[in-house]
Every structure is written in C-alpha cells, then in structure tokens.
mmCIF file of C-alpha atoms and ligand atoms in Angstrom:
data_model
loop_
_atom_site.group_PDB
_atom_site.id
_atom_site.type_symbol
_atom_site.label_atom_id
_atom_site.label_comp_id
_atom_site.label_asym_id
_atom_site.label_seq_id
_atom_site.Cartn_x
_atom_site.Cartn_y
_atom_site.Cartn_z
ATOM 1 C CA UNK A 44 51.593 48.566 134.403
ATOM 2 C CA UNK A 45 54.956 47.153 133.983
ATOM 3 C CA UNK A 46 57.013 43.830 133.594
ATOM 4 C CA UNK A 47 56.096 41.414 133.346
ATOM 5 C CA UNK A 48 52.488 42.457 131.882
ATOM 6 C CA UNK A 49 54.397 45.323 129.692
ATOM 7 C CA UNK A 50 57.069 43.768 127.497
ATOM 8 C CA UNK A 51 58.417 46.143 125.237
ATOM 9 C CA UNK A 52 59.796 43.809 122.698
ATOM 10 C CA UNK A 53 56.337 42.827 121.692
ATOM 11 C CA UNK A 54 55.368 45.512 118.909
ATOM 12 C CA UNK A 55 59.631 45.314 118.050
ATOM 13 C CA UNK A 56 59.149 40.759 116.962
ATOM 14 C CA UNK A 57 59.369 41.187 113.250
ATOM 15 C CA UNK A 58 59.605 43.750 110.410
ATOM 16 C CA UNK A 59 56.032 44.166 109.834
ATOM 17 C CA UNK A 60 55.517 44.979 113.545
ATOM 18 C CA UNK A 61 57.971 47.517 113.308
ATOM 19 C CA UNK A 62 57.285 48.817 110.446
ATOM 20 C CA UNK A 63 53.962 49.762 112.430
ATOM 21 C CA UNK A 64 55.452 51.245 115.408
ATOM 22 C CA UNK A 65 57.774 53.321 113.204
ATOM 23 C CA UNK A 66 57.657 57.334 114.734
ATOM 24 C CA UNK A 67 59.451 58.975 111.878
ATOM 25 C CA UNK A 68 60.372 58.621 108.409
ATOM 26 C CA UNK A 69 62.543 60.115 105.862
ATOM 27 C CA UNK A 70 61.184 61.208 102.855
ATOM 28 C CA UNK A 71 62.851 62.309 99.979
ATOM 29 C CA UNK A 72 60.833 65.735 100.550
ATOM 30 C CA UNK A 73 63.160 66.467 103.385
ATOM 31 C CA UNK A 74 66.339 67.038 101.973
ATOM 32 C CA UNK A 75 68.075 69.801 100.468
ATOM 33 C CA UNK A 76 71.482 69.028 98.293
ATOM 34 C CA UNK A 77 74.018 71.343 98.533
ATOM 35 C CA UNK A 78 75.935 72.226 94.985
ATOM 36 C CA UNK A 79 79.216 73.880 94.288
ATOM 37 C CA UNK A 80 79.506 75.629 91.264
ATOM 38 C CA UNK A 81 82.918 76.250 89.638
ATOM 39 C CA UNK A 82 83.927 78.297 86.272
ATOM 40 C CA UNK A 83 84.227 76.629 83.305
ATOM 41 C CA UNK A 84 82.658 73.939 81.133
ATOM 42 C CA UNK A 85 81.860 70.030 81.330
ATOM 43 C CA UNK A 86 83.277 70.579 84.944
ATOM 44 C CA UNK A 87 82.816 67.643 87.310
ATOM 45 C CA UNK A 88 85.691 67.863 89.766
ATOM 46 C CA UNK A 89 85.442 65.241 92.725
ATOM 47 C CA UNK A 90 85.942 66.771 96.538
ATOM 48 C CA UNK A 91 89.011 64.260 97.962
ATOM 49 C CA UNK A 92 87.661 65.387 101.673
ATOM 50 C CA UNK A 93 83.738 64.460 100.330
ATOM 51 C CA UNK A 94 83.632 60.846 98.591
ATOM 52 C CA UNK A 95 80.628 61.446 96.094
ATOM 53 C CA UNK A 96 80.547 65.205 96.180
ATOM 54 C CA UNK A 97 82.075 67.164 93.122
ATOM 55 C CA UNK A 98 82.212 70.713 92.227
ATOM 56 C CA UNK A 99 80.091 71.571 88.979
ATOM 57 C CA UNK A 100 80.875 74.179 85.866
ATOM 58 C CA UNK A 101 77.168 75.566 85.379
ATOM 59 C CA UNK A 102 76.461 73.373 82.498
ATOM 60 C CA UNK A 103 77.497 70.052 83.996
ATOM 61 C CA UNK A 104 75.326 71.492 86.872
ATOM 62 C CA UNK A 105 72.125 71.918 85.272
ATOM 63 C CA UNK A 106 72.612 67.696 84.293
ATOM 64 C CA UNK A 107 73.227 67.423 88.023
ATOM 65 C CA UNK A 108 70.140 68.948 88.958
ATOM 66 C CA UNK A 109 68.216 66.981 86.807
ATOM 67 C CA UNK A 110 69.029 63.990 88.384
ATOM 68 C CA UNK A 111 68.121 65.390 91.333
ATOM 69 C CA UNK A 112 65.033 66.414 90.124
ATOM 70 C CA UNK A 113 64.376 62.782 89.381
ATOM 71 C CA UNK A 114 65.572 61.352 92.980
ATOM 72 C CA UNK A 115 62.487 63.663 94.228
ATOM 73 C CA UNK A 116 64.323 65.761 95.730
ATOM 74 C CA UNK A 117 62.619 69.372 95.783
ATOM 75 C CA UNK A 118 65.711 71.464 96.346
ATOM 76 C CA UNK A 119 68.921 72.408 96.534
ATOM 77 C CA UNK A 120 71.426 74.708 97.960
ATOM 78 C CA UNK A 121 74.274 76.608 95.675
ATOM 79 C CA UNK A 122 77.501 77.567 96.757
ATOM 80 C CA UNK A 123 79.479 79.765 94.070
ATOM 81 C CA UNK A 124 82.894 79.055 93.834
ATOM 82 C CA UNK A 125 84.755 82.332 91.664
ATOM 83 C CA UNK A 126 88.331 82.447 90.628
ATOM 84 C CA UNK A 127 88.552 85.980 91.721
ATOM 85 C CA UNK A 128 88.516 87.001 94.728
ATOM 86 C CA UNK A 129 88.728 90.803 96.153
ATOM 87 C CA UNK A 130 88.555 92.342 99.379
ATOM 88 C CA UNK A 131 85.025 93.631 99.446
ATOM 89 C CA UNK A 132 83.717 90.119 97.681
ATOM 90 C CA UNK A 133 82.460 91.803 94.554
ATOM 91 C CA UNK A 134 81.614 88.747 92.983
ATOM 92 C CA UNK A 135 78.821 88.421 95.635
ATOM 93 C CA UNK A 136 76.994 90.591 93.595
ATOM 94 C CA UNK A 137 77.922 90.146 90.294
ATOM 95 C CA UNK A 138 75.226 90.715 87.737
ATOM 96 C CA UNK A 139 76.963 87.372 85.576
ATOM 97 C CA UNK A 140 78.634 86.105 88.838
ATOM 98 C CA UNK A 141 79.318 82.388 88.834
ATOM 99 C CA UNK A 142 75.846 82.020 91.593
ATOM 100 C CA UNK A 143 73.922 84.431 89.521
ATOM 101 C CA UNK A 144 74.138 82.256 85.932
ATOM 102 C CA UNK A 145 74.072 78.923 87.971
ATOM 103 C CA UNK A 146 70.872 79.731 89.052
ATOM 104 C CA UNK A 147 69.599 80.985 85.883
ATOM 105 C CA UNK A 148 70.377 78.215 84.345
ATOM 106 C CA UNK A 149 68.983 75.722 86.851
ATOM 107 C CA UNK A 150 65.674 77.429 86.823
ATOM 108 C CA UNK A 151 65.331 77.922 82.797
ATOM 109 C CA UNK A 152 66.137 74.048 82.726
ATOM 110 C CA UNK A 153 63.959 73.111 85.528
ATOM 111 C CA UNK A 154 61.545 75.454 86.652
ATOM 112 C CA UNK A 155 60.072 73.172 89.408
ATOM 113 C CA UNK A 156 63.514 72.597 91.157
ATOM 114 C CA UNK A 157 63.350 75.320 94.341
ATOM 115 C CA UNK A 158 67.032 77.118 94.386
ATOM 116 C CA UNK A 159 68.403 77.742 97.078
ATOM 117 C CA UNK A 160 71.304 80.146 97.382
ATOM 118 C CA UNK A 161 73.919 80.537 100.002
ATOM 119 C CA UNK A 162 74.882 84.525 100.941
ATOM 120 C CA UNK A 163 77.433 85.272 102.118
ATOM 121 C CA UNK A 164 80.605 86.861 101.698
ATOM 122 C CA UNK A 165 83.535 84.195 102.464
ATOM 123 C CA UNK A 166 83.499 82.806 98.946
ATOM 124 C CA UNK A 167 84.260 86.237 97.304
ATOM 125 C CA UNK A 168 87.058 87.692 99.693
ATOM 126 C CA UNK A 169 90.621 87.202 99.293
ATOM 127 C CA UNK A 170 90.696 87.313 103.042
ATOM 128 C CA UNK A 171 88.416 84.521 103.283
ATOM 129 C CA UNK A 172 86.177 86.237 106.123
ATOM 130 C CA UNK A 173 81.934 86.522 105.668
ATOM 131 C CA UNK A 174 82.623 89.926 105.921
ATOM 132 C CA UNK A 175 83.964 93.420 105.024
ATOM 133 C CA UNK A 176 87.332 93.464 107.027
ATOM 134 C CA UNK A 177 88.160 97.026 108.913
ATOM 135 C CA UNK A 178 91.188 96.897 111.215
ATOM 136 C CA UNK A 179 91.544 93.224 111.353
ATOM 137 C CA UNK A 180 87.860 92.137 112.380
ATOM 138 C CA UNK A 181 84.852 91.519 110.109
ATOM 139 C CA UNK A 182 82.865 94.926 110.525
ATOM 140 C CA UNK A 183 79.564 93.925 111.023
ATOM 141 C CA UNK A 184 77.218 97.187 109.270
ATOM 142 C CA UNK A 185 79.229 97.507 106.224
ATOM 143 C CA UNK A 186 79.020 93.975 105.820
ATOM 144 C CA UNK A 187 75.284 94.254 106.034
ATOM 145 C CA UNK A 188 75.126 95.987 102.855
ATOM 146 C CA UNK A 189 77.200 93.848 100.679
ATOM 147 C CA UNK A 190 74.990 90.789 102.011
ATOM 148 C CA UNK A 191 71.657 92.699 101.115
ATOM 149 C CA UNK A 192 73.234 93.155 97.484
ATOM 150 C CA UNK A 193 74.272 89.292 97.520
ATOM 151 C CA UNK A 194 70.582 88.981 98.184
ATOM 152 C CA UNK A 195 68.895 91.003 95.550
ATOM 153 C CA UNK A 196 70.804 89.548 92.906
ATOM 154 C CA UNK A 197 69.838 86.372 93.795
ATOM 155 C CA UNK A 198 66.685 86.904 93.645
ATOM 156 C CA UNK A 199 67.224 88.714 90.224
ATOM 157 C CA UNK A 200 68.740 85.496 88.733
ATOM 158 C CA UNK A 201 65.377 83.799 90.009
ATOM 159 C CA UNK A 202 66.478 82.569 93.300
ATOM 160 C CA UNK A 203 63.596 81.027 95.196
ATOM 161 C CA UNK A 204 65.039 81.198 98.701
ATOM 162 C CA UNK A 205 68.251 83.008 99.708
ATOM 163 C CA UNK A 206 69.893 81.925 102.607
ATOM 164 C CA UNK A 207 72.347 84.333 104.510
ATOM 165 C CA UNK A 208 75.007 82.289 106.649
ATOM 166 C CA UNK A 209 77.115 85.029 107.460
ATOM 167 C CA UNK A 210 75.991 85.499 111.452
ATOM 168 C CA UNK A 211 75.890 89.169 111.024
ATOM 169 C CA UNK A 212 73.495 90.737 113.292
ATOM 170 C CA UNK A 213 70.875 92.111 111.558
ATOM 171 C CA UNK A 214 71.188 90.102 108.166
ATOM 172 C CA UNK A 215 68.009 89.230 108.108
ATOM 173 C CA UNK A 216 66.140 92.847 108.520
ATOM 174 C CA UNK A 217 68.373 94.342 106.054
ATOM 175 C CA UNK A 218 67.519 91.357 103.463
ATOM 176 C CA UNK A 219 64.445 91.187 103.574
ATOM 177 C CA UNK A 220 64.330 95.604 103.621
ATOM 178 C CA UNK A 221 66.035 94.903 100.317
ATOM 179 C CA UNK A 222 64.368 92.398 98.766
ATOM 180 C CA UNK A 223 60.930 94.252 99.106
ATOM 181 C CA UNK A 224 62.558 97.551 97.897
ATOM 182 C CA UNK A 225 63.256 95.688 95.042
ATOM 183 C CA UNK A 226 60.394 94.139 94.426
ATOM 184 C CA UNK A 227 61.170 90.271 95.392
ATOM 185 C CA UNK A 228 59.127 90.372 98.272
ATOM 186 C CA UNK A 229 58.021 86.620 97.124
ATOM 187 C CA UNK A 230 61.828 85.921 97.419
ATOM 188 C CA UNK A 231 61.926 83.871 101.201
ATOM 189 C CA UNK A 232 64.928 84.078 103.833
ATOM 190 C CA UNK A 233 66.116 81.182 105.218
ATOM 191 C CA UNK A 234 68.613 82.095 107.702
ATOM 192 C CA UNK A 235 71.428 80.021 109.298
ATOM 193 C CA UNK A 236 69.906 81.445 112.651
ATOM 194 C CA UNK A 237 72.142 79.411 114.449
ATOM 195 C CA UNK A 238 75.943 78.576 113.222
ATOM 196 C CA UNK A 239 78.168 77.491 115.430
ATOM 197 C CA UNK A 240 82.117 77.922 114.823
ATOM 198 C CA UNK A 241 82.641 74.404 114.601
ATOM 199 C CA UNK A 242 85.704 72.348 113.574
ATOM 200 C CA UNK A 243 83.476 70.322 110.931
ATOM 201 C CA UNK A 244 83.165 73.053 108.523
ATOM 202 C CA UNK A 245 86.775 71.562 107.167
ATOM 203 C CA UNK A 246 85.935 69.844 104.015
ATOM 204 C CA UNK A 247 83.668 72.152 102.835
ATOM 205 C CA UNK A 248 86.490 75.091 103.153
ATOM 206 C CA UNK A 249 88.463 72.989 100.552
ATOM 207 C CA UNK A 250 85.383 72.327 98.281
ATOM 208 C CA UNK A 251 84.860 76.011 98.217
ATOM 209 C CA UNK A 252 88.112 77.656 98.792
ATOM 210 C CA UNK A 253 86.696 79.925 101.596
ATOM 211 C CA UNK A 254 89.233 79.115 104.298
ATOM 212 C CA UNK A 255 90.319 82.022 106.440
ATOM 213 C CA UNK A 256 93.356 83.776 105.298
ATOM 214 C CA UNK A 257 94.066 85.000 109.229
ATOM 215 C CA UNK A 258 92.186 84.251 112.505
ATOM 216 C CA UNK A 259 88.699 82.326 112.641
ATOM 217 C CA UNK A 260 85.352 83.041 112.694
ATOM 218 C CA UNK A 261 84.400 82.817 116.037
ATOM 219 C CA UNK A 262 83.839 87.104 116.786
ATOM 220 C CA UNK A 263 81.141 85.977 114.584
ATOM 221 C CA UNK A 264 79.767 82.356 114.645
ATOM 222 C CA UNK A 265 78.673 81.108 117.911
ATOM 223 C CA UNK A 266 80.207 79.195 120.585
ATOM 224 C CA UNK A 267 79.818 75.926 120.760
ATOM 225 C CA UNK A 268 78.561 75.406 124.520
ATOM 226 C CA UNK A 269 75.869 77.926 124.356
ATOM 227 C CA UNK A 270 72.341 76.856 123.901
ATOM 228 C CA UNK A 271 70.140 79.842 125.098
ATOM 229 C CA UNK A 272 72.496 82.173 123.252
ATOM 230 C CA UNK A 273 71.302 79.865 120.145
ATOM 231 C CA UNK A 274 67.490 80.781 120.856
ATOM 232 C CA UNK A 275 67.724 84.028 121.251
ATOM 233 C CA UNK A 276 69.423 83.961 117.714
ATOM 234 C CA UNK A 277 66.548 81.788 116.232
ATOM 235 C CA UNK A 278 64.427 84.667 118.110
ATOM 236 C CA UNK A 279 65.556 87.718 116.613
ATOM 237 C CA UNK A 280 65.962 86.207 112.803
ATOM 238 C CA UNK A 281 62.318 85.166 112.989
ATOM 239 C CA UNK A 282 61.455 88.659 114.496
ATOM 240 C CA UNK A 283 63.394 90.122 111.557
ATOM 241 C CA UNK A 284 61.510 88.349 108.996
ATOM 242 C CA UNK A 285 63.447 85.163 108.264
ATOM 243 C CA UNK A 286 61.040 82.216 106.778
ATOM 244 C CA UNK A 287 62.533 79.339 107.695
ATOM 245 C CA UNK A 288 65.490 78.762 110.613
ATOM 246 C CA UNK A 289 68.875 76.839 110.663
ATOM 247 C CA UNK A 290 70.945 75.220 112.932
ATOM 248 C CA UNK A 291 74.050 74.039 111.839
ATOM 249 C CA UNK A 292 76.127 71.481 112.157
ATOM 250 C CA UNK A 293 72.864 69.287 113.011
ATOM 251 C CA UNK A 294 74.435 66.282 114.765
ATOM 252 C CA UNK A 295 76.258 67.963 117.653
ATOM 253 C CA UNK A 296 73.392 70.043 118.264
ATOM 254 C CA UNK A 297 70.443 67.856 118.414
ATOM 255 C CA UNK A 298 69.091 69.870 121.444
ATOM 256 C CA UNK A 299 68.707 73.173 119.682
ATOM 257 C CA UNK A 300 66.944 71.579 116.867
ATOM 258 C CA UNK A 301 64.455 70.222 119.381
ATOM 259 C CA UNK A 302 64.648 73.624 120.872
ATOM 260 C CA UNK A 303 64.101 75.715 117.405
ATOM 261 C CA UNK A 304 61.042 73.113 117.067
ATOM 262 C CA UNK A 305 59.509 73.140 120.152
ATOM 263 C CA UNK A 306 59.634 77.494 120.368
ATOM 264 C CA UNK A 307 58.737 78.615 116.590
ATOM 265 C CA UNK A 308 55.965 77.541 114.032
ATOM 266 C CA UNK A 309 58.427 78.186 110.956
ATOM 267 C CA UNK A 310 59.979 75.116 109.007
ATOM 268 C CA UNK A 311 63.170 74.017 110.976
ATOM 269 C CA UNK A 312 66.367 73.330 108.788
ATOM 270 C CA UNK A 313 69.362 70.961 110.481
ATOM 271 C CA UNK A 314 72.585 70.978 108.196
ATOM 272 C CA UNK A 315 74.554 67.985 107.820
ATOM 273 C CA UNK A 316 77.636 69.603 107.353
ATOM 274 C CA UNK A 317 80.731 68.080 105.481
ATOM 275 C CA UNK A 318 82.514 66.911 108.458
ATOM 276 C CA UNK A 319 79.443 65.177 109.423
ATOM 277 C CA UNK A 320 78.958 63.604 106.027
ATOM 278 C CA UNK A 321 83.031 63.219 105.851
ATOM 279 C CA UNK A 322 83.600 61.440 108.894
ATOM 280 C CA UNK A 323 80.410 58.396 108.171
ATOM 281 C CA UNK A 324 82.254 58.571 104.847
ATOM 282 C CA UNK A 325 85.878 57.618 106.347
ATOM 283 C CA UNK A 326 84.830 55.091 108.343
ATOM 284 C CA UNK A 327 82.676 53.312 106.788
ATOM 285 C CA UNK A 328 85.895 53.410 103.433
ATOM 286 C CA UNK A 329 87.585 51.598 106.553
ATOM 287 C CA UNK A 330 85.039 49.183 107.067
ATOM 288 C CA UNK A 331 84.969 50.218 110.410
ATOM 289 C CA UNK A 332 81.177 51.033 110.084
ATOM 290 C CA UNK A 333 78.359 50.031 107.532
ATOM 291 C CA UNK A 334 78.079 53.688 105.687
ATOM 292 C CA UNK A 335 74.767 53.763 104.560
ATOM 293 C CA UNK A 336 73.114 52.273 107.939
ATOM 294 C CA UNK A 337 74.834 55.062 109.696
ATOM 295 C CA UNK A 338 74.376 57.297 107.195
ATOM 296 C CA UNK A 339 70.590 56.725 107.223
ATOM 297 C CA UNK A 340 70.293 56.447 110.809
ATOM 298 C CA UNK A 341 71.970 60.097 111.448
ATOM 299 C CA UNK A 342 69.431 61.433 108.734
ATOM 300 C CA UNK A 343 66.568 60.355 110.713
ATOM 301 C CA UNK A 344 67.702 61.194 114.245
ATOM 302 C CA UNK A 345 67.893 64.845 112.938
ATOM 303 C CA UNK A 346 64.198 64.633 111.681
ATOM 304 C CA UNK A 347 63.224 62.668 114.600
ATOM 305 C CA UNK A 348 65.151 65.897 116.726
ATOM 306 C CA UNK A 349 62.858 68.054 114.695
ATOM 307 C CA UNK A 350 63.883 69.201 111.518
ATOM 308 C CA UNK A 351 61.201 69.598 108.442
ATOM 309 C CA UNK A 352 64.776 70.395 106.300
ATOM 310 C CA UNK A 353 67.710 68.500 106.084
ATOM 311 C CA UNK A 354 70.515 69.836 104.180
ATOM 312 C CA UNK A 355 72.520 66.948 103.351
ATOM 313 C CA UNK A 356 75.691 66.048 100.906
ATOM 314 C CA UNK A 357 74.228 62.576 101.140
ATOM 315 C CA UNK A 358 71.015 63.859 100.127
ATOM 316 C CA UNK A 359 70.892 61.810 96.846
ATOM 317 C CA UNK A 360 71.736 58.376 98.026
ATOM 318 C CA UNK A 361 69.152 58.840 100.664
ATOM 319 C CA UNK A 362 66.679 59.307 97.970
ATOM 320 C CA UNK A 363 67.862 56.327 95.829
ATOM 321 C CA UNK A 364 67.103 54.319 99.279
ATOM 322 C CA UNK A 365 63.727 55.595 99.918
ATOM 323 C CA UNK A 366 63.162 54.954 96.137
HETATM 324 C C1 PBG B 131 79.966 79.913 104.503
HETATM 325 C C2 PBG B 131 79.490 78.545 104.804
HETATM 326 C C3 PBG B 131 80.187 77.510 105.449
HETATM 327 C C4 PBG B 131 79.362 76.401 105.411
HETATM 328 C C5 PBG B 131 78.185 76.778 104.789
HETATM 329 N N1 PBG B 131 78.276 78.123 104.437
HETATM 330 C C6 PBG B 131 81.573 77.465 105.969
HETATM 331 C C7 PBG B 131 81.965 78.304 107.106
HETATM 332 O O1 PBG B 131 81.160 78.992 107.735
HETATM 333 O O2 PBG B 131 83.156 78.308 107.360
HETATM 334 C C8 PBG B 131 79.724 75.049 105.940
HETATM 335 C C9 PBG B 131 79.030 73.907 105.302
HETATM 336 C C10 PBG B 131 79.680 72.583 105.498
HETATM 337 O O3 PBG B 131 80.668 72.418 106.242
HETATM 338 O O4 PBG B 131 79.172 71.631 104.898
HETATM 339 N N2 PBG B 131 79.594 80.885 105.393
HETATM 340 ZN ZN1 ZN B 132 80.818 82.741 105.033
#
C-alpha cells in the first residue's frame, strides 16, 4: 500500500502520537560519566576545551559522584591524572596512585556507584605514548605487562570494571590471565575493542595531560576508514575474554556500532568523546545551534545505532533532562 492510502505523517500529528511511535529512548541507565582525577584537595578545576567538565582532587570527587549517584546514573569512568610522570608509567600501578585512592574512596562513599577505570599507560609516561617505548615505537609485549599490573591494582582498590584503551594486541588475554591469578576474577573487562586514531581525542589530551611527546598513535589505534579491520578487533577481545566492547569516537562510527550489535551478544559501549561533546558545546556558545537539542539528539542516535553504554561528558545534563 502506498500514497495516498499510507500517509506517514499520520502517527507523527501531535506529541502524544509521537510519543507512541517513539523507537528508542534514553535512559539515565545508559550513560557512563567520565571523571578526571587530579592531586590535591578541594580541587575543582574547569576544562577550557570542555564547558561543564572539571578535573577533581579525590575528595571534591567523591561529592561529584554523589551527585551523580543522584542523577541515576549507575557509573562512571576514571581517568587519573599524576604529576609524575616516568618512562615506564609507574604510577599505573601505584599501590596509593592517584586512580587507586580515587576509587577507594568513591566506593567506601558509595558502594552502589559501579567504577569504572581507564588502563592504560599514556597518563603515566613522560613520553605520553600507551605504551613502553623501545627504539622509538610503543613495544607492544612489554607493554602488556605494565597494563596487566594497571589492571590488578584496580581491581585491588575495588574497581568494578577495568577498561584497557591502550589497543595493544592481546590486552585483553593478559588482563583477564591476571586478574584471575589474582583472585579478581569477578573484576569485568571492558575493552575499547575498537579505537580509532581520531583527531577528536584533542580536548581530552589537555584535560589529562596525555598528549604525545613525539609522533602519534596511529602504529597502534586504528585507521579511520577501516570497518572490517574494526570487527575483527571486537572479535578477538571478546574471544580473549573482554565483557563488554567499545567503539570509540561513537558519532563518526555509527556503522561499527550497528556492526558490534548486530555480530556479538555482549553489552555494546559507544564513547562520546570530547571532541564530540566539544564541538555541540562551541556551537551551540555561538548560538549557531540549540546545545541541548543536539546534544540529546546525538545521544540517542548512538543508542538508536546500538549501544546499551554511552560514555558521555554530557552524561549528567542528560540525566537532569530525563529527570
Ligand atoms: C587514553 C584515552 C584517550 C581517550 C580515552 N582514553 C586519549 C587517546 O587515546 O589519545 C579519549 C577520550 C576523549 O577524547 O574523550 N588512551
Ligand atoms: Zn592511552
């Protein structure tokens, strides 16, 4: 049947009508806010590149997460943000590393909060790279065991999930090999199956000082045009263990969260990364756009694409909207 029998704009005539023919919603359940967590105390340090995002000392953090907590959000994702730095990343692994006694803290004060933690190495190295550096490239198998120790002490601190965003092959086996030896074999992986090397990491290198001291990161990250290359990523982290899959950034890659939907049966995380969040941000300070229409409307095309997850910076305004 079609026009003019089938009009379309019938079931789209007023609010109630399309309130009924709504396909997907956000909920606050779908978002995961990502923290930075600086040395220090009473710490609340706005980002210039991130209106609304600030870097937190661990006390003004655990105040943070409360409100969170209230907005219904059900977790969030820590990024540790040390004033030393070394060429192996030994803060990474720091027993009272600036990750390791955020978390604590966030989990004494609020036990039902799940905490995230990103692993990797960039953070920690005075080089800047997610990875041990041997004659100027990241060396992927040494690497492997300074992100397993990451790991583990995560988990220590009483990290629910840890989340490795390196792009080291074989992250995720050695892990999760850790973890169990260890005992944490509760602790989950969710893995950043599919990174790209993508030019909208930018404001979050500021927020966390983990820009590249020389080259990039693309003998590492992906490449931006390849799409099968990204399933056979999401493939061998989910044959290696990993709980839950990434793809990040999530706009620009709408297809390969479809993709890591339609091929695996484990929860699918999109990250909204801060050039995402940055640029709805800038415009909308312009005027040029209405911020929290667009903001809202990119949040739901990435669950609509797929994802159960959506790591977002904007995570807590889009809660205050649901309500
Ligand atoms: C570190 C890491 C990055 C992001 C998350 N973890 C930066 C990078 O890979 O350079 C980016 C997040 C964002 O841009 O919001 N490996
Ligand atoms: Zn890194």
């Amino acid at each position: 049947m079609s026009f003019p029998k089938t009009r379309m704009r019938r079931l789209r005539r007023n609010g109630t009508l399309r309130r009924m023919a709504r396909e997907t919603r956000l909920s606050c359940d779908d978002f995961i806010l990502p923290l930075f967590v600086v040395e220090g105390h009473g710490v609340r340090e706005p980002v210039a590149s991130m209106p609304g995002v600030h870097r937190f000392s661990v006390d003004s953090l655990v105040e943070e997460a409360k409100q969170v907590g209230d907005l219904g959000i059900p977790a969030v994702i820590l990024f540790g943000v040390p004033d030393d730095k070394d060429a192996r990343g030994s803060g990474a692994d720091a027993v009272d590393g600036i990750a390791q006694r955020a978390v604590e803290a966030l989990k004494a004060a609020q036990p039902d909060l799940c905490v995230i933690t990103d692993v990797c190495l960039c953070e920690y190295t005075d080089h800047g790279h997610c990875g041990i550096v041997e004659g100027g490239d990241v060396s992927n198998d040494p690497s492997l065991v300074r992100l397993a120790a990451s790991a583990v002490s995560h988990a220590r601190a009483g990290a629910d999930i840890v989340a490795p965003s390196d792009m080291m092959d074989g992250r995720v086996d050695a892990i999760r090999t850790a973890l169990d030896a260890e005992g944490f074999e509760d602790v989950a992986i969710l893995s950043y199956a599919a990174k790209f090397a993508s030019a909208y990491y930018g404001p979050f290198r500021d927020a966390a000082g983990s820009t590249p001291q020389f080259g990039d990161r693309r003998s590492y990250q992906m490449d931006p045009p390849n799409r099968r290359e990204a399933l056979r990523e999401m493939r061998l982290d989910v044959e290696e263990g990993a709980d839950a899959i990434m793809v990040k950034p999530a706009l620009p890659y709408l297809d390969l969260v479809a993709d890591a939907r339609a091929n695996f049966d484990v929860p699918i995380a999109a990250y909204q990364v801060s050039g995402e969040f940055a640029m709805i941000k800038a415009a909308a300070e312009r005027g040029w756009i209405d911020g929290e229409r667009s903001m809202d409307e990119a949040l739901v095309g990435i669950k609509r694409a797929g994802a159960d997850w959506i790591l977002t910076y904007a995570a807590k305004e889009a809660a205050a909207r649901i309500g």
